[in-house]
XYZ file of C-alpha atoms in Angstrom:
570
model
C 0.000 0.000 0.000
C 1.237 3.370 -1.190
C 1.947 5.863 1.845
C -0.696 9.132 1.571
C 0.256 11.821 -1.221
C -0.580 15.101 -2.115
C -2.086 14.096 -5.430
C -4.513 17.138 -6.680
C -7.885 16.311 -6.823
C -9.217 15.413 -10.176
C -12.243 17.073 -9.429
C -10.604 20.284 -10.519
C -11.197 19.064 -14.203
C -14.930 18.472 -13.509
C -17.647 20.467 -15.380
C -18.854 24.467 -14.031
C -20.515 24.208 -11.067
C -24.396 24.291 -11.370
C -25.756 25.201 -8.444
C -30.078 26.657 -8.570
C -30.755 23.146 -9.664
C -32.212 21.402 -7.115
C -32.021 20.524 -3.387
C -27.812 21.014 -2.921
C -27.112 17.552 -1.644
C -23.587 18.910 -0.930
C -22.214 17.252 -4.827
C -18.955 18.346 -5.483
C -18.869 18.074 -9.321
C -22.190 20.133 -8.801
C -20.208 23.190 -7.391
C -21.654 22.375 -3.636
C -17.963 22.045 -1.653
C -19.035 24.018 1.440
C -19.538 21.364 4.251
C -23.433 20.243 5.148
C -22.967 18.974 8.427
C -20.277 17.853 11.397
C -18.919 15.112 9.180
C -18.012 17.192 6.191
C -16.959 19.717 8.489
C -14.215 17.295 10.412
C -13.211 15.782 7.145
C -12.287 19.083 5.083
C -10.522 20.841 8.398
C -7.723 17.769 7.979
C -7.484 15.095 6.200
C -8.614 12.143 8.704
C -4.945 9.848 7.121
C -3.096 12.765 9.182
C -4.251 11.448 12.829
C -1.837 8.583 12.584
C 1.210 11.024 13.347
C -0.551 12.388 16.014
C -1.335 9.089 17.522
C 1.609 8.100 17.594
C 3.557 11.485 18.767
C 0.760 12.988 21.027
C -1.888 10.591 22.189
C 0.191 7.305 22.129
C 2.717 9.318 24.665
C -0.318 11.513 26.884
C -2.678 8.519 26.829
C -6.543 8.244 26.299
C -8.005 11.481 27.794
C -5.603 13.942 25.596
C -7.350 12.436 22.853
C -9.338 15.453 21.028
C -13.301 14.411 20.188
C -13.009 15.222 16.580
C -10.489 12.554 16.323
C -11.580 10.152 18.706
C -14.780 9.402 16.927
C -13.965 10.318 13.371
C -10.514 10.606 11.992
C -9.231 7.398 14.458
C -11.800 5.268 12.096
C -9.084 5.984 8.902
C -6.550 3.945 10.532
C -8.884 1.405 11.625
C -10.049 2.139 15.305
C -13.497 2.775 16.768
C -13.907 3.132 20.875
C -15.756 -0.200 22.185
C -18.894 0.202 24.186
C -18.249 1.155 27.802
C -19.059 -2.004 29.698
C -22.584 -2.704 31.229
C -24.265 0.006 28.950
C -28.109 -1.658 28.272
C -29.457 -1.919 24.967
C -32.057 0.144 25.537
C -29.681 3.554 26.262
C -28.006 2.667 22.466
C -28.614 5.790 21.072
C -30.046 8.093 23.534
C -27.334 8.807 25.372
C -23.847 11.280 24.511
C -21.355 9.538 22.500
C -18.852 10.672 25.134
C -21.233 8.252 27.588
C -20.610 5.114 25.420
C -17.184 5.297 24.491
C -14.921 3.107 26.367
C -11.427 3.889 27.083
C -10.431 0.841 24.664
C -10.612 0.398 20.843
C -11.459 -2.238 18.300
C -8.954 -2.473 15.360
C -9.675 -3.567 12.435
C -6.617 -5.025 10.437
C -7.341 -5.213 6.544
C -6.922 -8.307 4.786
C -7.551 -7.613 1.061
C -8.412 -10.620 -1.224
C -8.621 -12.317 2.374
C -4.788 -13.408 1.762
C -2.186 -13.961 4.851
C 0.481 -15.913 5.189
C 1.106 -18.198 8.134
C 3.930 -15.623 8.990
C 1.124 -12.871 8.864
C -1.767 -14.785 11.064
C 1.078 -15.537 13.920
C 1.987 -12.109 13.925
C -2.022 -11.498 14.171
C -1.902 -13.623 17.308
C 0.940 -12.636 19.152
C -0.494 -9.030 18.973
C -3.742 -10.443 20.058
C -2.002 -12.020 23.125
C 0.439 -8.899 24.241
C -2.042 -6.352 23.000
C -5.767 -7.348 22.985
C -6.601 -9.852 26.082
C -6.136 -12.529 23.254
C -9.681 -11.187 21.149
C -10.155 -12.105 17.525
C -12.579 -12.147 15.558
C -13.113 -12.901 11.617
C -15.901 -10.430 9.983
C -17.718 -11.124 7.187
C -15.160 -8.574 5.474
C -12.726 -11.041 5.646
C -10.667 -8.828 8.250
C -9.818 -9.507 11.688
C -10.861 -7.544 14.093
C -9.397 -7.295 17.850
C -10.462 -5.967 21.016
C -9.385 -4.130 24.268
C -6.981 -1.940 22.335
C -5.403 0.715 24.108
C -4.177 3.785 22.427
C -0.490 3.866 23.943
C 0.368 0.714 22.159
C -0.482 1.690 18.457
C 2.756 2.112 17.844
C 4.117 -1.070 18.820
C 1.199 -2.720 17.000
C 1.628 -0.738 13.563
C 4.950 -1.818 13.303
C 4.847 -5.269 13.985
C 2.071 -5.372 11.397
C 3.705 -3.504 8.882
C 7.131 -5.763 9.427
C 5.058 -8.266 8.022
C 3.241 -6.594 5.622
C -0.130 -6.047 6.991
C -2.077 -2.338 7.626
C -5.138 -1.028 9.135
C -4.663 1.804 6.613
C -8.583 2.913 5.594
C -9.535 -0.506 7.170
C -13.001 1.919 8.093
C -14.299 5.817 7.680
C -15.141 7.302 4.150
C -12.759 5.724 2.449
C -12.145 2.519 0.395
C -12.268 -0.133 2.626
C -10.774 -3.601 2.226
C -11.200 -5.335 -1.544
C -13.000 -8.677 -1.119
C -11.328 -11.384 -2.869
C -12.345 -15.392 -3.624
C -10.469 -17.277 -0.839
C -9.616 -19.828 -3.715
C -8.065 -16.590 -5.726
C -5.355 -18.745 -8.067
C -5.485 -22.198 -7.053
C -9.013 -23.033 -8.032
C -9.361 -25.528 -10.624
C -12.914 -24.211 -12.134
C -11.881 -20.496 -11.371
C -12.479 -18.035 -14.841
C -9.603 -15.650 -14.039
C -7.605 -14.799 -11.352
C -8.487 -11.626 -9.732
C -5.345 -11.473 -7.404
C -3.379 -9.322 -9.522
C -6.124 -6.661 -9.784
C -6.909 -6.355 -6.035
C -2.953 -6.260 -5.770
C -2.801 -2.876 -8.234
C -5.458 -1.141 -6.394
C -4.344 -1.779 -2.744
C -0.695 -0.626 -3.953
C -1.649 2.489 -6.193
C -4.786 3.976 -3.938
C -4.975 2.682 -0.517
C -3.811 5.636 1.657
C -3.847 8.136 -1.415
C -5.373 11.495 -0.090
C -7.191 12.289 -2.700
C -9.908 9.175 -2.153
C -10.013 9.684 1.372
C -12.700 11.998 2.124
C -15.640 10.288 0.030
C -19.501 10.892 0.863
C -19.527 7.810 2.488
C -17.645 3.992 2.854
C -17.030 2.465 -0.070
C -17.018 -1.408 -0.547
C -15.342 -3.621 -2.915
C -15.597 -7.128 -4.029
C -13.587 -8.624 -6.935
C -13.537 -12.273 -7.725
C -13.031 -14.412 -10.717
C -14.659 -17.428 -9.487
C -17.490 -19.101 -11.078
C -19.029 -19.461 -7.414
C -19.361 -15.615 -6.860
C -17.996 -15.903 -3.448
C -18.014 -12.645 -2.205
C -21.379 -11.264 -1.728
C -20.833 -9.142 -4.972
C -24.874 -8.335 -4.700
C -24.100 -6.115 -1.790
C -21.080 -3.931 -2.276
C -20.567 -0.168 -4.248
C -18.357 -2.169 -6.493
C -17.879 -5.419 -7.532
C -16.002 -6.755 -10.183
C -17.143 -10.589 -10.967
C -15.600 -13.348 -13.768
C -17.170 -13.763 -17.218
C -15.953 -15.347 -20.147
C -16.606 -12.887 -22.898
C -17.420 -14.743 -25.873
C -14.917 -12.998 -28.340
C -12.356 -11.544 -25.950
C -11.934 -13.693 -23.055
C -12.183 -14.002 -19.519
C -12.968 -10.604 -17.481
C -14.940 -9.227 -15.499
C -18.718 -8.070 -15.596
C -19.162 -4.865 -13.557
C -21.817 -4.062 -11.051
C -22.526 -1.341 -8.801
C -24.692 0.461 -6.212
C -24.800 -2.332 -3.814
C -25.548 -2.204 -0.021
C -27.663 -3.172 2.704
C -28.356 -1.288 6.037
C -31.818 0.215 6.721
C -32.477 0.944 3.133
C -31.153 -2.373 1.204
C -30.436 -2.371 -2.457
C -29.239 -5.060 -4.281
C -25.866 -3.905 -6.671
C -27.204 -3.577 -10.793
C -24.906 -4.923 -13.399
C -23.928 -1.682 -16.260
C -23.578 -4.665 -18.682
C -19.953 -3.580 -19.508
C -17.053 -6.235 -19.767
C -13.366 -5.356 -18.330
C -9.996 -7.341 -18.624
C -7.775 -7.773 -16.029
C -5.116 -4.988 -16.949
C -7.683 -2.314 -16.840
C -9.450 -3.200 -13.458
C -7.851 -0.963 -11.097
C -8.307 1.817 -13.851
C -11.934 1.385 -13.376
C -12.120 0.803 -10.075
C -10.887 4.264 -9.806
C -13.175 6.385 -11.920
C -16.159 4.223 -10.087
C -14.692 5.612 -7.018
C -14.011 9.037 -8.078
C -17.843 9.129 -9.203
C -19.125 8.710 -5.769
C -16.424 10.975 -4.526
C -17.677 13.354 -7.021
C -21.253 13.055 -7.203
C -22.504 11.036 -4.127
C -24.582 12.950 -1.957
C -22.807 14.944 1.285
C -25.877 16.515 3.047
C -27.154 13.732 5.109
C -25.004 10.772 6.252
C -28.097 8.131 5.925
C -28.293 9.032 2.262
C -24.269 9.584 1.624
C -24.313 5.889 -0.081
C -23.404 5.580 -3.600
C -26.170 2.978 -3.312
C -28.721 5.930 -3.717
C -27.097 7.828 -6.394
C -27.391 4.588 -8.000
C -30.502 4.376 -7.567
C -31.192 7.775 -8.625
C -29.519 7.594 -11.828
C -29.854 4.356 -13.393
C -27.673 1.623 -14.582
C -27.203 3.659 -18.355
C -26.661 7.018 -16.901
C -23.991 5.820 -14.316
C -22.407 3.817 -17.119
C -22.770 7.302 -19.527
C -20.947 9.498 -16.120
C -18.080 6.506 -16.397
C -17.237 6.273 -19.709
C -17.592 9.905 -20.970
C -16.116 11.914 -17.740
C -14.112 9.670 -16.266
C -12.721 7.022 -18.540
C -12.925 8.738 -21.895
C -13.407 5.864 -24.002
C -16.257 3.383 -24.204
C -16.195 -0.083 -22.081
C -16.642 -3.148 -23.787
C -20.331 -4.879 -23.324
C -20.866 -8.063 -22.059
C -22.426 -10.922 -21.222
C -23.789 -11.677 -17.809
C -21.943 -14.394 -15.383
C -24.237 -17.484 -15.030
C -25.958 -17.571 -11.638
C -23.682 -20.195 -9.153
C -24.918 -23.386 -8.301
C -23.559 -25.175 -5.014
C -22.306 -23.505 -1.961
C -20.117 -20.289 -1.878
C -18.433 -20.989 1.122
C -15.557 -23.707 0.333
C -15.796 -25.514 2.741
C -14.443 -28.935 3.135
C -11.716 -30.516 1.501
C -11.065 -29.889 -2.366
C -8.405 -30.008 -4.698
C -6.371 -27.698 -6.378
C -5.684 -27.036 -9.536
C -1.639 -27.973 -9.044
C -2.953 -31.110 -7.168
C -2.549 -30.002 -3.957
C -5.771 -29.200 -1.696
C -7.490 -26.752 0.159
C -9.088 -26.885 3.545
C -12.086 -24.337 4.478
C -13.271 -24.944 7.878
C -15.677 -23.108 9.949
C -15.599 -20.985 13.255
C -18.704 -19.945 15.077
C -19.694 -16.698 13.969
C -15.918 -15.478 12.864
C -15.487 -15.213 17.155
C -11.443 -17.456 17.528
C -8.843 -15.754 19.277
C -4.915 -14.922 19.122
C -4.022 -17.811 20.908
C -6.151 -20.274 18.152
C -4.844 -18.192 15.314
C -1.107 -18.961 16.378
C -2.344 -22.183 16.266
C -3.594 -22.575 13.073
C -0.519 -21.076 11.841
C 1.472 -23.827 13.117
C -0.825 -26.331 12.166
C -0.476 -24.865 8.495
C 2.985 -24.834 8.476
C 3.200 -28.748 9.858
C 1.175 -29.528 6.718
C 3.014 -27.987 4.545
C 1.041 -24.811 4.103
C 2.160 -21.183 4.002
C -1.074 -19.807 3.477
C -4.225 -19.273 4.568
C -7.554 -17.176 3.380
C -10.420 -15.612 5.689
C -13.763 -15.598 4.066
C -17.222 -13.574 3.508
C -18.391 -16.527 6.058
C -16.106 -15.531 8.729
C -14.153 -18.589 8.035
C -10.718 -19.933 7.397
C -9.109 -22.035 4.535
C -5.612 -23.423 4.388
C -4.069 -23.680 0.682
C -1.521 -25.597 -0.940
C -1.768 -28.827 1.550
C -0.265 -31.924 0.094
C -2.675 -34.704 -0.064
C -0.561 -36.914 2.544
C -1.178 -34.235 5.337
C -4.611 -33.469 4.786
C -6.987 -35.556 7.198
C -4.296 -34.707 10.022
C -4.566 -31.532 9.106
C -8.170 -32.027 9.442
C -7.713 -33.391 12.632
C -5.629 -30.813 13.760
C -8.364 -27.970 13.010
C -10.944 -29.831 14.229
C -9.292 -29.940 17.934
C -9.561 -26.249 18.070
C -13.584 -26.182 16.973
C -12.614 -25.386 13.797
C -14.299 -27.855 11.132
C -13.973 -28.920 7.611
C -16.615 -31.386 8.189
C -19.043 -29.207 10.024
C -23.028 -30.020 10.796
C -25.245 -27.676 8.706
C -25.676 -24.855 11.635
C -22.218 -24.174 12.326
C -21.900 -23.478 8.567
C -24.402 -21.515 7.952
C -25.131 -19.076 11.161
C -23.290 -15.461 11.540
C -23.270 -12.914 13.665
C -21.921 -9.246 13.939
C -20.096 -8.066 16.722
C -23.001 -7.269 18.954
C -23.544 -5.330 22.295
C -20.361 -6.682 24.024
C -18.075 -4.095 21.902
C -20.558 -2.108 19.764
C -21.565 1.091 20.386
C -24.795 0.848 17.954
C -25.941 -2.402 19.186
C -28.975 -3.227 21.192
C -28.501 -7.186 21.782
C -26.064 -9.679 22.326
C -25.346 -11.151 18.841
C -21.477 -13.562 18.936
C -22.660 -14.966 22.249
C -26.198 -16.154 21.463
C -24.965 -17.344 18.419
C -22.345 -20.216 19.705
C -25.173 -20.910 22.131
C -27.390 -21.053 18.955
C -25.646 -23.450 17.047
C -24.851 -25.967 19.889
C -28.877 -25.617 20.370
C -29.637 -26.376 16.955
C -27.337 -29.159 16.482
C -28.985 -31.166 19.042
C -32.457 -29.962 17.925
C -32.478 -30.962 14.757
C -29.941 -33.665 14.222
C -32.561 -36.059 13.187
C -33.168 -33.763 9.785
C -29.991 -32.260 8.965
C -29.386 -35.447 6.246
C -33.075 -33.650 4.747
C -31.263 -30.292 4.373
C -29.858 -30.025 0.848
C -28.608 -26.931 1.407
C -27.642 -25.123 4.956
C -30.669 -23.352 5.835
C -28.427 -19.649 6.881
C -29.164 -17.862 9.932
C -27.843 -14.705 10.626
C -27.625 -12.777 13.445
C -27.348 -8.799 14.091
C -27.100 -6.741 17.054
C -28.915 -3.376 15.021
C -30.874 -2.265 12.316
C -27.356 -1.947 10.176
C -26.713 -5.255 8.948
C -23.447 -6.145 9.131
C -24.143 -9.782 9.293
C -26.176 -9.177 6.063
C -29.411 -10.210 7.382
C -31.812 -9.170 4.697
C -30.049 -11.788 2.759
C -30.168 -14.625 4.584
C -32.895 -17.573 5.030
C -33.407 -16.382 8.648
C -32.133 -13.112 9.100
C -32.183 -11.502 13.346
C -32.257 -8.013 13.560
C -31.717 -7.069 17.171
C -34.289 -4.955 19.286
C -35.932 -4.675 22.337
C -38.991 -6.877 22.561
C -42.014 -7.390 25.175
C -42.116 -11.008 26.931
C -45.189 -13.189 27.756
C -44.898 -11.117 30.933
C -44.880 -7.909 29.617
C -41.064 -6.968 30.607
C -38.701 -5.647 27.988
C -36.246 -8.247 27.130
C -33.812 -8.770 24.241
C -35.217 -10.351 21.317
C -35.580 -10.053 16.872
C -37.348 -8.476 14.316
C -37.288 -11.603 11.805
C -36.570 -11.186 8.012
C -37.592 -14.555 6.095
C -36.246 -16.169 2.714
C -33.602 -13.591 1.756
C -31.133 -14.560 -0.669
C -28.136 -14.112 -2.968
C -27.811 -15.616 -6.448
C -30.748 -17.595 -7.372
C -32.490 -16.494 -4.950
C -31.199 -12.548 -4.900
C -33.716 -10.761 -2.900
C -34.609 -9.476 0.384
C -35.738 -11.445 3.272
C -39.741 -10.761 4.027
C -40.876 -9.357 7.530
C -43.917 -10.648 9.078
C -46.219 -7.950 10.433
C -45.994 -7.610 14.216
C -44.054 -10.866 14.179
C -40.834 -10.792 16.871
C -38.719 -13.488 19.060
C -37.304 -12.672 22.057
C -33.522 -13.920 22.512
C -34.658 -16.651 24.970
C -36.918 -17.922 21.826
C -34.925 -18.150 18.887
C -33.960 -21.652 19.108
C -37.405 -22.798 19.704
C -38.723 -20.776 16.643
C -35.751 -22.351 14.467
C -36.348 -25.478 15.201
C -40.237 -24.868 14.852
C -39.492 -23.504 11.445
C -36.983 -25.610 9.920
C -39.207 -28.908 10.348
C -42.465 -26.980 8.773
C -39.639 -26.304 5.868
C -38.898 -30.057 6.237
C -42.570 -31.639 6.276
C -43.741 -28.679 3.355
C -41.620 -28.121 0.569
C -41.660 -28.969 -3.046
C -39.402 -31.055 -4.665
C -36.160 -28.872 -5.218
C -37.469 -25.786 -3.414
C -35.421 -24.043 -1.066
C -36.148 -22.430 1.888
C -36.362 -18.859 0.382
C -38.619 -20.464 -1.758
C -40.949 -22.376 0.339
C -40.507 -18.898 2.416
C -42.432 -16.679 -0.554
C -44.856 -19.460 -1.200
C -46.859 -19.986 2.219
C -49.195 -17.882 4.095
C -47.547 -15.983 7.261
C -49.267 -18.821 9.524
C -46.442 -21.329 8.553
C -43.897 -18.434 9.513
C -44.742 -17.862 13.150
């Protein structure tokens, strides 16, 4: 990743401003660069990349009170910290109290791991930071990043340089920025894979990561390349995503879609029908990213999205914006990737195209910790491996493992809860990192969920050889979907909820039948209908066998979900 520079911004070549036309929604190429709210404001008195220096010189030296606000809970998020949630803060005072009242003195950081790639090397360095730093924490997002806990300002610099020794930054890892570039897990080893994506995610991580003049954008901005044919990272939900096609006359590529996101107001990503090789990716990538810089909307942060603009505009104007004021040439059309069949997640054992394998195994909910993470490391490296991949699942694979090694590498794994072989709930329930650390969350999410899946294993062993495909349950601790629950079979959105005694207890909103490829859509709400926490596994279970004893032949839960009345859903 390139250090920040003083590159001009290229929005000094943009048409005369045009201001009297409409409500200003604070769109620079519009002429509108005075700031609409606190946000703005923060962003254009310093660039948030500065704060690292004084992290490390000031507040790394005076400690956590010296820390000034405007940094603290804005310009700390460009290098990948956010204050936890002071302990023992109730759901219900999420959001009605002073930030000031919430933050703890500790942070989450949030390490990037583009393309999901580490080396062994790279994940033991992750867990001896974990141990010296962060009360041994980890946990695996659904970014593919690792996030750790109980981080206290006065050791960033200790924990910045043994992550950059190795090759690893929390550069942009979260604010307004370009966050971390998904990547397939099976990136260059997959036999079936249409082209490798690595060296694309590579250019754009080196050439704009940490360049100033993409780091004050409306909003975040979220990436997913991948060349497999198994569309394995979510590509339906992010600004960008760049996803493998074979063109019929030039080759494989990538098809390009945008305008992706979930959140309070979901929108599934639209395809502009255009076709791009390889070399050219990262050149597109960053006129899609100057657009929203550009033209996404400033005024109010719950419309700052490029997801609305998209919406706004339309798949042929967006495309029109691209090619005309920010490419100047015309993209290639092309075809649309066929829809995936099989599982996304890659788990289990499978071979590689050299002959070697790969083994994807599955944590709980992404929740491991520094001391398992060493662990795995070593357990790589005694197969054989030097390399290992996070996923969109908030699981782990291990590459390149010789066929000799792999069941006792299997076994290995497996001895640390981590399974290649796993029963149908552990692979296919998530979670986001709930009220233990988050400041917006209502409910415990990372807990209830290991609870959940030991519950569910023993509730429904007798059917899980009748489950073609994992039924997914997701879990989320707010209305902000981190855990992607408008996209999942059973998706949990955390709230406060009445029990059958009246008292106000944790519980779900519950979104049914969501979906991603074949079944792209958002999950349906049922009017009125709620669980409380204490009830989930009951309501599972309750739901699961209807599922079981109702569908058609072939049909899958999202589908059996659109098909019956409400009745069969409570």
């Amino acid at each position: 990743m390139v250090p920040p520079t003083e590159a001009p911004s290229p929005t000094q070549r943009r048409a005369p401003a045009r201001k009297g036309k409409g409500r200003a929604e604070g769109q620079w190429a519009l002429g509108y660069r005075e700031p609409l709210n606190g946000n703005e404001q923060s962003k254009k008195d310093d660039n948030p990349l500065n704060v690292r220096g004084r992290i490390e010189n000031i507040y790394a030296q005076r400690g956590f009170d010296s820390i000034d606000p405007s940094d603290l809970r804005g310009r700390f998020r460009w290098w990948g910290l956010y204050t936890q949630r002071a302990p023992g803060i109730p759901g219900a005072r999420t959001g009605t109290i002073e930030p000031e009242q919430l933050d703890d003195s500790y942070f989450m950081l949030r390490i990037r791991v583009d393309g999901g790639a580490l080396t062994t090397e790279q994940l033991r360095v992750i867990g001896e930071i974990s141990q010296t730093y962060a009360r041994d924490t980890a946990d695996i997002t659904d970014r593919q990043n690792v996030q750790l806990h109980w981080i206290r300002v006065e050791d960033m610099p200790a924990i910045w340089q043994k992550l950059e020794s190795v090759g690893l930054y929390t550069t942009e890892a979260c604010g307004d920025c370009p966050r971390v570039v998904l990547g397939s897990p099976v990136a260059g080893i997959a036999a079936d894979e249409i082209v490798d994506a690595t060296p694309a995610i590579r250019e754009i991580t080196e050439r704009y990561i940490g360049d100033e003049s993409l780091s004050n954008l409306p909003r975040k901005f979220k990436t997913a390349i991948s060349g497999s044919p198994r569309q394995d990272v979510v590509h339906e939900t992010n600004d960008i995503s760049l996803i493998g096609v074979e063109h019929p006359e030039h080759g494989p590529g990538f098809d390009l879609w945008v305008g992706g996101g979930l959140s309070t107001n979901p929108k599934l990503a639209v395809r502009l029908g255009a076709w791009v090789p390889v070399e050219e990716a990262a050149e597109v990538w960053n006129a899609v990213v100057q657009i929203f810089r550009d033209y996404g909307y400033r005024r109010l942060r719950n419309r700052a999205r490029m997801k609305f603009l998209v919406s706004d505009w339309g798949a042929e104007k967006f495309r029109e914006v691209l090619e005309n004021e920010y490419l100047g040439r015309a993209l290639t059309d092309g075809p649309a990737p066929p829809l995936p069949d099989g599982p996304r997640d890659h788990v289990g054992v499978h071979e590689q195209v050299d002959g070697n394998y790969y083994v994807g195994v599955t944590s709980v909910a992404g929740r491991v910790d520094g001391s398992k993470l060493i662990e795995v490391a070593k357990a790589a490296e005694r197969a054989g491996s030097r390399r290992v991949r996070t996923t969109v699942e908030q699981n782990l694979l291990v590459l390149d493992v010789p066929g000799s090694e792999v069941e006792s590498l299997v076994a290995d794994l497996d001895r640390l809860d981590l399974r290649a072989r796993p029963s149908s709930w552990r692979r296919s329930v998530m979670a986001c990192t709930g009220i233990e650390f988050c400041k917006l969350a209502i409910v415990e999410t990372k807990n209830r969920a290991m609870e959940l899946v030991e519950d569910l294993e023993r509730r429904l062993d007798d059917v899980q050889g009748d489950i073609d495909k994992p039924v997914t349950v997701n879990l989320n601790g707010c209305p902000n979907a981190c855990a992607r629950t408008q996209v999942a079979d059973i998706g949990l959105k955390g709230q406060l909820v009445q029990d059958e005694e009246g008292n106000q207890v944790e519980g779900f909103q519950v979104h049914l039948g969501g979906g991603l490829g074949r079944d792209a859509g958002f999950g349906r709400k049922i009017r009125g209908h709620k669980v409380t926490s204490a009830e989930v596994g009951d309501y599972v279970e309750r739901l699961v066998r209807r599922y079981v004893e109702q569908r058609g032949e072939d049909e899958t839960f999202a589908q059996w979900t659109k098909r019956v009345g409400d009745e069969a859903l409570t």
